[in-house]
GROMACS .gro file of C-alpha atoms in nm:
model
  325
    1ASN     CA    1   3.101   0.909   1.567
    2PHE     CA    2   2.828   0.654   1.507
    3THR     CA    3   2.870   0.295   1.402
    4ILE     CA    4   2.766   0.182   1.055
    5ALA     CA    5   2.488  -0.030   1.205
    6ALA     CA    6   2.337   0.263   1.397
    7HIS     CA    7   1.967   0.318   1.325
    8PRO     CA    8   1.912   0.654   1.148
    9MET     CA    9   1.647   0.755   1.404
   10ALA     CA   10   1.892   0.700   1.689
   11ILE     CA   11   2.139   0.923   1.507
   12MET     CA   12   1.870   1.188   1.454
   13VAL     CA   13   1.777   1.198   1.823
   14ALA     CA   14   2.139   1.235   1.927
   15VAL     CA   15   2.249   1.487   1.664
   16ILE     CA   16   1.946   1.718   1.688
   17GLY     CA   17   1.976   1.718   2.065
   18GLY     CA   18   2.347   1.787   2.021
   19LEU     CA   19   2.269   2.105   1.825
   20SER     CA   20   2.156   2.259   2.154
   21THR     CA   21   2.523   2.259   2.261
   22ILE     CA   22   2.608   2.477   1.961
   23PHE     CA   23   2.304   2.707   1.972
   24SER     CA   24   2.271   2.726   2.348
   25GLU     CA   25   2.243   3.107   2.351
   26LEU     CA   26   1.888   3.105   2.209
   27ASP     CA   27   1.632   3.299   2.410
   28CYS     CA   28   1.293   3.144   2.336
   29MET     CA   29   1.121   3.463   2.454
   30ASN     CA   30   1.294   3.663   2.180
   31PRO     CA   31   1.086   3.655   1.855
   32ASP     CA   32   1.397   3.693   1.637
   33HIS     CA   33   1.569   3.405   1.816
   34ARG     CA   34   1.260   3.188   1.776
   35TRP     CA   35   1.239   3.255   1.403
   36LEU     CA   36   1.611   3.184   1.365
   37ALA     CA   37   1.565   2.851   1.543
   38CYS     CA   38   1.276   2.765   1.309
   39GLU     CA   39   1.481   2.846   1.000
   40ARG     CA   40   1.783   2.652   1.121
   41LEU     CA   41   1.590   2.339   1.211
   42VAL     CA   42   1.379   2.328   0.894
   43ALA     CA   43   1.700   2.367   0.692
   44LYS     CA   44   1.924   2.137   0.893
   45VAL     CA   45   1.700   1.836   0.961
   46PRO     CA   46   1.685   1.716   0.596
   47VAL     CA   47   2.064   1.741   0.577
   48LEU     CA   48   2.102   1.550   0.902
   49ALA     CA   49   1.846   1.293   0.783
   50ALA     CA   50   2.044   1.225   0.465
   51TYR     CA   51   2.372   1.217   0.658
   52ALA     CA   52   2.222   0.972   0.909
   53TYR     CA   53   2.145   0.740   0.617
   54LYS     CA   54   2.489   0.782   0.461
   55THR     CA   55   2.650   0.708   0.797
   56SER     CA   56   2.438   0.395   0.845
   57ILE     CA   57   2.558   0.250   0.512
   58GLY     CA   58   2.917   0.373   0.535
   59GLN     CA   59   2.910   0.612   0.237
   60PRO     CA   60   3.081   0.955   0.224
   61LEU     CA   61   2.873   1.264   0.298
   62MET     CA   62   2.780   1.498   0.013
   63PRO     CA   63   2.758   1.879   0.057
   64PRO     CA   64   2.429   2.051  -0.040
   65GLN     CA   65   2.412   2.248  -0.365
   66ALA     CA   66   2.265   2.598  -0.378
   67LYS     CA   67   2.120   2.544  -0.726
   68LEU     CA   68   1.892   2.264  -0.608
   69SER     CA   69   1.550   2.298  -0.442
   70PHE     CA   70   1.466   2.168  -0.095
   71ALA     CA   71   1.348   1.826  -0.217
   72GLU     CA   72   1.615   1.803  -0.488
   73ASN     CA   73   1.890   1.870  -0.236
   74PHE     CA   74   1.758   1.598  -0.007
   75LEU     CA   75   1.763   1.340  -0.288
   76TYR     CA   76   2.111   1.454  -0.392
   77LEU     CA   77   2.241   1.417  -0.035
   78MET     CA   78   2.075   1.074  -0.005
   79PHE     CA   79   2.187   0.916  -0.330
   80GLY     CA   80   2.475   1.123  -0.469
   81THR     CA   81   2.834   0.997  -0.442
   82PRO     CA   82   3.172   1.155  -0.523
   83LEU     CA   83   3.234   0.889  -0.789
   84GLU     CA   84   2.977   1.005  -1.043
   85GLU     CA   85   2.737   1.289  -1.112
   86TYR     CA   86   2.387   1.240  -0.973
   87GLN     CA   87   2.092   1.379  -1.166
   88VAL     CA   88   1.783   1.438  -0.954
   89ASP     CA   89   1.464   1.292  -1.101
   90PRO     CA   90   1.205   1.576  -1.107
   91ILE     CA   91   0.924   1.322  -1.056
   92GLN     CA   92   1.089   1.199  -0.738
   93ALA     CA   93   1.149   1.557  -0.620
   94LYS     CA   94   0.780   1.637  -0.675
   95ALA     CA   95   0.683   1.325  -0.479
   96ILE     CA   96   0.911   1.425  -0.189
   97ASP     CA   97   0.755   1.774  -0.182
   98ALA     CA   98   0.405   1.621  -0.170
   99PHE     CA   99   0.509   1.374   0.102
  100MET     CA  100   0.648   1.662   0.309
  101ILE     CA  101   0.330   1.869   0.278
  102LEU     CA  102   0.102   1.578   0.371
  103HIS     CA  103   0.303   1.497   0.685
  104MET     CA  104   0.398   1.844   0.812
  105ASP     CA  105   0.141   1.885   1.088
  106HIS     CA  106  -0.159   1.700   1.223
  107GLU     CA  107  -0.314   1.827   1.546
  108GLN     CA  108  -0.195   1.717   1.890
  109ASN     CA  109  -0.047   1.378   1.809
  110ALA     CA  110   0.202   1.207   2.042
  111SER     CA  111   0.518   1.369   1.904
  112THR     CA  112   0.368   1.717   1.870
  113SER     CA  113   0.238   1.702   2.227
  114THR     CA  114   0.585   1.589   2.335
  115VAL     CA  115   0.747   1.890   2.170
  116ARG     CA  116   0.496   2.127   2.331
  117THR     CA  117   0.540   1.963   2.672
  118ALA     CA  118   0.919   1.995   2.653
  119GLY     CA  119   0.887   2.350   2.521
  120SER     CA  120   0.655   2.452   2.804
  121SER     CA  121   0.953   2.435   3.041
  122GLN     CA  122   1.136   2.686   2.816
  123ALA     CA  123   1.383   2.417   2.711
  124ASN     CA  124   1.617   2.472   2.418
  125PRO     CA  125   1.417   2.420   2.093
  126TYR     CA  126   1.671   2.174   1.957
  127ALA     CA  127   1.623   1.958   2.265
  128CYS     CA  128   1.244   1.989   2.221
  129ILE     CA  129   1.265   1.864   1.861
  130ALA     CA  130   1.494   1.579   1.968
  131ALA     CA  131   1.222   1.478   2.216
  132GLY     CA  132   0.966   1.488   1.935
  133VAL     CA  133   1.186   1.266   1.716
  134ALA     CA  134   1.216   1.014   1.999
  135SER     CA  135   0.838   1.004   2.040
  136LEU     CA  136   0.786   0.968   1.664
  137TRP     CA  137   1.029   0.674   1.650
  138GLY     CA  138   0.777   0.430   1.798
  139PRO     CA  139   0.603   0.184   1.561
  140ALA     CA  140   0.262   0.298   1.685
  141HIS     CA  141   0.337   0.651   1.559
  142GLY     CA  142   0.596   0.733   1.294
  143GLY     CA  143   0.677   0.371   1.218
  144ALA     CA  144   0.327   0.292   1.092
  145ASN     CA  145   0.412   0.305   0.719
  146GLU     CA  146   0.701   0.065   0.774
  147ALA     CA  147   0.458  -0.169   0.952
  148VAL     CA  148   0.227  -0.151   0.648
  149ILE     CA  149   0.509  -0.260   0.416
  150LYS     CA  150   0.590  -0.555   0.643
  151MET     CA  151   0.221  -0.653   0.646
  152LEU     CA  152   0.196  -0.638   0.265
  153GLU     CA  153   0.515  -0.841   0.230
  154LYS     CA  154   0.373  -1.098   0.469
  155ILE     CA  155   0.052  -1.124   0.262
  156GLY     CA  156   0.267  -1.177  -0.046
  157THR     CA  157   0.027  -1.167  -0.339
  158ALA     CA  158  -0.318  -1.025  -0.415
  159ASP     CA  159  -0.481  -1.368  -0.419
  160GLN     CA  160  -0.384  -1.414  -0.053
  161VAL     CA  161  -0.576  -1.103   0.056
  162PRO     CA  162  -0.915  -1.270   0.122
  163GLN     CA  163  -0.757  -1.521   0.360
  164PHE     CA  164  -0.565  -1.243   0.536
  165VAL     CA  165  -0.887  -1.046   0.583
  166GLU     CA  166  -1.056  -1.352   0.734
  167ASP     CA  167  -0.761  -1.398   0.971
  168VAL     CA  168  -0.791  -1.034   1.078
  169LYS     CA  169  -1.162  -1.073   1.149
  170ALA     CA  170  -1.095  -1.395   1.341
  171LYS     CA  171  -0.830  -1.208   1.546
  172LYS     CA  172  -0.575  -1.474   1.461
  173GLU     CA  173  -0.260  -1.441   1.669
  174GLY     CA  174   0.014  -1.240   1.498
  175ILE     CA  175  -0.221  -1.100   1.232
  176ARG     CA  176  -0.290  -0.726   1.240
  177LEU     CA  177  -0.438  -0.488   0.985
  178MET     CA  178  -0.196  -0.196   0.955
  179GLY     CA  179  -0.259   0.140   0.788
  180PHE     CA  180  -0.634   0.136   0.854
  181GLY     CA  181  -0.820   0.348   1.105
  182HIS     CA  182  -0.736   0.676   1.272
  183ARG     CA  183  -0.822   0.833   1.604
  184VAL     CA  184  -0.929   1.158   1.434
  185TYR     CA  185  -1.086   1.034   1.110
  186LYS     CA  186  -1.389   0.808   1.130
  187ASN     CA  187  -1.409   0.798   0.753
  188TYR     CA  188  -1.153   0.796   0.470
  189ASP     CA  189  -0.845   0.998   0.571
  190PRO     CA  190  -0.839   1.290   0.320
  191ARG     CA  191  -0.459   1.275   0.314
  192ALA     CA  192  -0.480   0.909   0.216
  193ARG     CA  193  -0.692   0.990  -0.090
  194PHE     CA  194  -0.427   1.226  -0.220
  195MET     CA  195  -0.145   0.988  -0.128
  196LYS     CA  196  -0.313   0.705  -0.320
  197GLU     CA  197  -0.335   0.922  -0.632
  198LEU     CA  198   0.023   1.041  -0.585
  199VAL     CA  199   0.154   0.684  -0.559
  200ASP     CA  200  -0.028   0.571  -0.871
  201GLU     CA  201   0.082   0.877  -1.068
  202SER     CA  202   0.445   0.868  -0.948
  203LEU     CA  203   0.504   0.496  -1.004
  204LYS     CA  204   0.365   0.517  -1.357
  205ALA     CA  205   0.579   0.822  -1.437
  206MET     CA  206   0.892   0.654  -1.298
  207GLY     CA  207   0.815   0.327  -1.473
  208VAL     CA  208   0.821   0.137  -1.145
  209HIS     CA  209   0.617  -0.178  -1.096
  210ASP     CA  210   0.582  -0.268  -0.729
  211PRO     CA  211   0.384  -0.589  -0.667
  212LEU     CA  212   0.303  -0.460  -0.318
  213LEU     CA  213   0.089  -0.187  -0.474
  214GLU     CA  214  -0.137  -0.456  -0.622
  215VAL     CA  215  -0.162  -0.622  -0.283
  216ALA     CA  216  -0.243  -0.288  -0.116
  217GLN     CA  217  -0.511  -0.202  -0.371
  218LYS     CA  218  -0.671  -0.545  -0.341
  219LEU     CA  219  -0.667  -0.528   0.040
  220GLU     CA  220  -0.832  -0.185   0.034
  221GLU     CA  221  -1.095  -0.310  -0.211
  222VAL     CA  222  -1.180  -0.616   0.000
  223ALA     CA  223  -1.176  -0.431   0.332
  224LEU     CA  224  -1.397  -0.146   0.212
  225SER     CA  225  -1.658  -0.388   0.084
  226ASP     CA  226  -1.670  -0.582   0.411
  227GLU     CA  227  -1.926  -0.483   0.673
  228TYR     CA  228  -1.685  -0.583   0.951
  229PHE     CA  229  -1.447  -0.296   0.865
  230LEU     CA  230  -1.715  -0.048   0.763
  231LYS     CA  231  -1.900  -0.094   1.092
  232ARG     CA  232  -1.578  -0.022   1.280
  233LYS     CA  233  -1.502   0.277   1.055
  234LEU     CA  234  -1.168   0.131   0.948
  235TYR     CA  235  -1.054   0.316   0.638
  236PRO     CA  236  -0.701   0.361   0.494
  237ASN     CA  237  -0.495   0.638   0.653
  238VAL     CA  238  -0.203   0.836   0.512
  239ASP     CA  239   0.047   0.567   0.616
  240TYR     CA  240  -0.119   0.300   0.403
  241TYR     CA  241   0.027   0.406   0.068
  242SER     CA  242   0.316   0.633   0.173
  243GLY     CA  243   0.560   0.346   0.226
  244ILE     CA  244   0.506   0.225  -0.132
  245LEU     CA  245   0.586   0.577  -0.256
  246LEU     CA  246   0.909   0.590  -0.056
  247ARG     CA  247   1.010   0.243  -0.177
  248ALA     CA  248   0.964   0.351  -0.539
  249ILE     CA  249   1.195   0.648  -0.483
  250GLY     CA  250   1.457   0.420  -0.330
  251ILE     CA  251   1.418   0.520   0.035
  252PRO     CA  252   1.497   0.216   0.255
  253THR     CA  253   1.248   0.115   0.524
  254SER     CA  254   1.494   0.215   0.798
  255MET     CA  255   1.454   0.574   0.674
  256PHE     CA  256   1.073   0.583   0.662
  257THR     CA  257   1.036   0.728   1.011
  258VAL     CA  258   1.323   0.970   0.947
  259MET     CA  259   1.130   1.100   0.647
  260PHE     CA  260   0.831   1.152   0.873
  261ALA     CA  261   1.046   1.341   1.125
  262MET     CA  262   1.193   1.556   0.849
  263SER     CA  263   0.843   1.659   0.740
  264ARG     CA  264   0.695   1.694   1.086
  265THR     CA  265   0.976   1.925   1.203
  266VAL     CA  266   0.801   2.208   1.020
  267GLY     CA  267   0.481   2.148   1.216
  268TRP     CA  268   0.666   2.098   1.543
  269MET     CA  269   0.842   2.433   1.507
  270ALA     CA  270   0.517   2.606   1.411
  271GLN     CA  271   0.348   2.462   1.720
  272TRP     CA  272   0.643   2.554   1.944
  273ASN     CA  273   0.658   2.910   1.812
  274GLU     CA  274   0.281   2.954   1.836
  275MET     CA  275   0.274   2.828   2.194
  276ILE     CA  276   0.533   3.082   2.308
  277SER     CA  277   0.420   3.379   2.095
  278GLU     CA  278   0.060   3.348   2.218
  279GLY     CA  279   0.163   3.342   2.584
  280GLN     CA  280   0.070   2.977   2.644
  281MET     CA  281   0.377   2.922   2.858
  282ARG     CA  282   0.234   2.755   3.165
  283ILE     CA  283   0.442   2.445   3.216
  284SER     CA  284   0.269   2.125   3.111
  285ARG     CA  285   0.141   1.933   3.413
  286PRO     CA  286  -0.114   1.662   3.324
  287ARG     CA  287  -0.347   1.578   3.609
  288GLN     CA  288  -0.305   1.231   3.755
  289LEU     CA  289  -0.603   1.056   3.913
  290TYR     CA  290  -0.540   0.783   4.167
  291VAL     CA  291  -0.755   0.478   4.093
  292GLY     CA  292  -0.598   0.231   4.337
  293ALA     CA  293  -0.731   0.089   4.663
  294ARG     CA  294  -0.852   0.348   4.912
  295HIS     CA  295  -0.773   0.133   5.211
  296ARG     CA  296  -0.488  -0.114   5.260
  297ASP     CA  297  -0.420  -0.335   5.561
  298TYR     CA  298  -0.076  -0.264   5.696
  299GLU     CA  299   0.148  -0.494   5.899
  300PRO     CA  300   0.441  -0.329   6.081
  301VAL     CA  301   0.782  -0.430   5.948
  302LYS     CA  302   0.893  -0.583   6.278
  303GLN     CA  303   0.601  -0.825   6.270
  304ARG     CA  304   0.651  -0.949   5.916
  305SER     CA  305   0.792  -1.284   5.802
  306ARG     CA  306   1.059  -1.293   5.537
  307THR     CA  307   1.115  -1.590   5.307
  308GLU     CA  308   1.424  -1.615   5.091
  309SER     CA  309   1.532  -1.875   4.838
  310PHE     CA  310   1.896  -1.943   4.765
  311ASP     CA  311   2.072  -2.227   4.590
  312ARG     CA  312   2.420  -2.325   4.696
  313GLN     CA  313   2.482  -2.499   4.365
  314GLY     CA  314   2.243  -2.291   4.164
  315THR     CA  315   1.927  -2.493   4.241
  316ASN     CA  316   1.743  -2.559   4.566
  317PHE     CA  317   1.826  -2.420   4.902
  318HIS     CA  318   1.545  -2.271   5.111
  319LEU     CA  319   1.584  -2.040   5.408
  320GLU     CA  320   1.297  -1.899   5.610
  321GLU     CA  321   1.351  -1.637   5.875
  322THR     CA  322   1.082  -1.504   6.104
  323VAL     CA  323   1.148  -1.171   6.265
  324THR     CA  324   0.999  -1.144   6.613
  325ARG     CA  325   1.083  -0.896   6.882
   0.00000   0.00000   0.00000
């Protein structure tokens, strides 16, 4: 059992890893076993994600319904309760589907590389995915959209954007521009273009007014007209607007990274299956280059002096011992 205060990502790491105790008979070299593992994980992770949220807020768990689609079931498990009937909003379901597609796979990022590294040892696939979830948990990776929301909240209103931009350029302590720039894209992230349109379309259709969207749009406008950011090829990435979309649906910020993990599981399993099926099963062993000193002066232990500090009453007592033989 997990405590009510447990972070959903901590629950996800533990529970997905725990599935390897139930499905320990899997042979990763067997194509049928691999496909079964893919099906199970793609199906189970959204359920576990919703249950992690329900556990964190102390609400009862809801069983999935066969009549609902993938995205509809997730929303039902997240927000349904035994007390009243929950009707899934088709606009929200469409937005979840789009979010999933945009986040499913994206080259050899940190979490995908982690899954492949773990899988290269022929580890149980559930353990490999748990490793990927742990890697994704970090704020520099899967937590980026949550960091964007915190930044926008800190800015407050659209009229504060110009001052924030000046603080970013001045490298003022504690001020960071989140959701801009990408190691792969040196121009506008194509996923971000679609996400921006999706956010605008979804919020209008749901009748949601989020003041943070105005702040985000103003910040993008100011940044993309400033030579400082253009010269450094800092353009919005997919994380910039995705948090606003999730907020509009009602997903709490503590679940943002879980949503990412739920989507990325599809890509992780595709990468894991591809790696094994194409015979790329040499165990991962990154090369390490020593860059330290090539020569160090060495004094034999018996010739060294040792200085120790100790305080009888917790403050100052000094003892020096010289070892000579």
